[in-house]
Amino acid sequence: MTEQSAPLRTDPPHTDPSRTDPSRTDPLPIDPSGSDIHAEGARLRARGPVAQAELPGGVTAWVVTDDALARSLLTDDRVSKDAYLHWPAWENGEGELARSWPLASWVAERSMINAYGGDHRRLRKLVAKAFTARRTAALRPTVQTLVADLLDDIAATTPGHPVDIRGDFAYPLAIRVICELLGIPHDMRADLFRVVADMFRTSATLEEVQATGEELHGLMTALIAHKRRTPGDDLVSALIAARDDEESAGLDEVELVDMVLLMIGAGHETTVNLLDQAIHSLLTHPEQLRLIENGDASWDDAIDEALRHEAPIANLPMRFAVEDIEAGQVTIAKGDALIISYSAIGRDPAVHGADADAFDISRPTRQDHISFGYGVHRCVGAPLARLEASLALPMLFARFPGISLAVTTDRLQPLESFVSNGHRTLPVLLKQA
Ligand code: HEM
């Protein structure tokens, strides 16, 4: 198979057959609708620390479900996220995969999250200068006000009527916090909210998706032009000003737009999932909530356990082997694709014990998760996500001590995704009727 003629279906990797695990010739099909990501993770784990899976569109990839192996691969510079450089099947974005593969956008994106080596180091250094701990800490009073305002809004619901705590609380909170972080002017927000909501509409046609993408791009270009004219104390202004050293040109126009889009894309649905899953788990495990009320555990414990137990990013497409990599019983061949399954890793019994599937906020290993990533691409927004959760959860449960799920868990539907781990809606009753 030449790079030019790669078919849509990527070949299973070619390695020494004596070391071959049966899973390589029989890849486990991944359910694109994410109907039960934990059962799927368990099936993959049963095949070994890393096993072959078939992704939507017939693409084959290794999925890593083992914590120790994931940490080792995530800090190995023979693992790249740049499909243009290291995934022959991608054909430089000019082949069949780019045209018709349902997951193409995950690898086509040329922002920092997919950059490799020196390119990534340069972008990351500039972001680190702009997205500082001080900037996150300074958002605390704003986040507190946003939470209080949203709690007032939902408190106005007719008694006995359910509230979608994901759609009406977690989502607006996360997107408003991103707007505050980036310094998006109020008159631009309605357009931004509409376009971002459109991006996540899975029923959209290809033309609609393209039109939405162009509109979002246009909005970001206008935002950057506005911040160049009138800089403020916000992340976009800081990114415009960030320089490696006195001679450095900093981020160019395309990099700036991509970086702002990355912050919006990476920063809001992930946080919504964390809040959604934490609220759901606490409502279905009242004895755990009581541990916090009694002072036997903290909100931070609950946040870490929610991150571990229901990783907000379940599986992250994609990484690629720059060279052959020996991984236990198998060789991940140069050019093979890899997915880190954060949801399965959070439940690795080798780290968390035989009861890894249980939600237990006093578990000694609750902090030993990598749900914010690990290595060079670890999440830059983790402190902000933690800040949001550490205010939103206690304020919600203090304001509505009688809050309960409005439907039983078996009636909740997961998001239609094997990447994003949350519920489509999370209906609650704020007081027992
Ligand atoms: C609970 C919330 C969040 C979770 C679980 C989360 C998770 C992650 C994970 C797993 C990665 C690593 C991806 C990889 O494997 O390569 C990552 C990277 C990233 N996250 Fe987050 N994230 C969250 C919130 C945020 C927020 C609030 C922001 C920004 C405001 C953000 C911005 C980013 C960026 C820019 C990267 C790319 C870093 C790089 O490539 O160097 N994230 N996040």
Coordinates of N, CA, C and O in Angstrom, one line a residue, residues 162-163 280 283-284 404-413 423 425-429:
P162 N -39.6 19.9 36.0 CA -38.1 19.6 35.9 C -37.3 20.7 35.2 O -37.8 21.4 34.4
V163 N -36.1 20.7 35.7 CA -35.1 21.6 35.1 C -34.0 20.8 34.5 O -33.5 19.8 35.1
H280 N -24.9 14.1 38.5 CA -25.6 12.8 38.4 C -25.1 11.8 39.4 O -25.9 11.2 40.1
L283 N -26.3 12.7 42.9 CA -27.7 12.5 43.1 C -28.0 11.0 43.2 O -29.0 10.6 43.9
T284 N -27.3 10.2 42.5 CA -27.6 8.8 42.6 C -26.8 8.1 43.7 O -27.0 6.9 43.9
S404 N -33.3 16.5 43.3 CA -33.3 15.1 43.0 C -33.4 14.9 41.5 O -33.8 15.8 40.7
L405 N -33.1 13.7 41.0 CA -33.3 13.4 39.6 C -34.7 13.4 39.3 O -35.5 12.8 40.1
A406 N -35.1 13.9 38.1 CA -36.6 13.9 37.7 C -36.9 12.6 37.1 O -38.1 12.3 36.9
V407 N -36.0 11.8 36.6 CA -36.2 10.5 35.9 C -35.2 9.5 36.5 O -34.2 9.9 37.0
T408 N -35.5 8.3 36.3 CA -34.5 7.3 36.8 C -33.4 7.2 35.8 O -33.5 7.6 34.6
T409 N -32.2 6.8 36.3 CA -31.0 6.8 35.4 C -31.2 6.0 34.1 O -30.7 6.4 33.1
D410 N -31.9 4.9 34.2 CA -32.1 4.1 33.0 C -32.9 4.9 31.9 O -32.8 4.5 30.7
R411 N -33.5 6.0 32.2 CA -34.2 6.8 31.2 C -33.3 7.9 30.7 O -33.7 8.6 29.8
L412 N -32.1 8.1 31.2 CA -31.2 9.1 30.7 C -30.5 8.6 29.5 O -30.1 7.4 29.5
Q413 N -30.3 9.5 28.5 CA -29.6 9.0 27.3 C -28.2 9.6 27.3 O -28.0 10.8 27.5
H423 N -24.6 13.3 29.4 CA -26.0 13.0 29.1 C -26.5 14.0 28.1 O -26.1 15.2 28.2
T425 N -29.6 15.2 28.2 CA -30.2 16.2 29.2 C -30.1 15.5 30.6 O -30.0 14.3 30.7
L426 N -30.1 16.3 31.6 CA -30.1 15.8 32.9 C -31.3 16.5 33.7 O -31.1 17.5 34.4
P427 N -32.5 16.0 33.6 CA -33.6 16.6 34.2 C -33.6 16.4 35.7 O -33.5 15.2 36.2
V428 N -33.8 17.5 36.5 CA -33.8 17.4 38.0 C -35.0 18.1 38.5 O -35.6 19.0 37.8
L429 N -35.4 17.8 39.7 CA -36.4 18.6 40.4 C -35.7 19.3 41.5 O -34.9 18.7 42.2

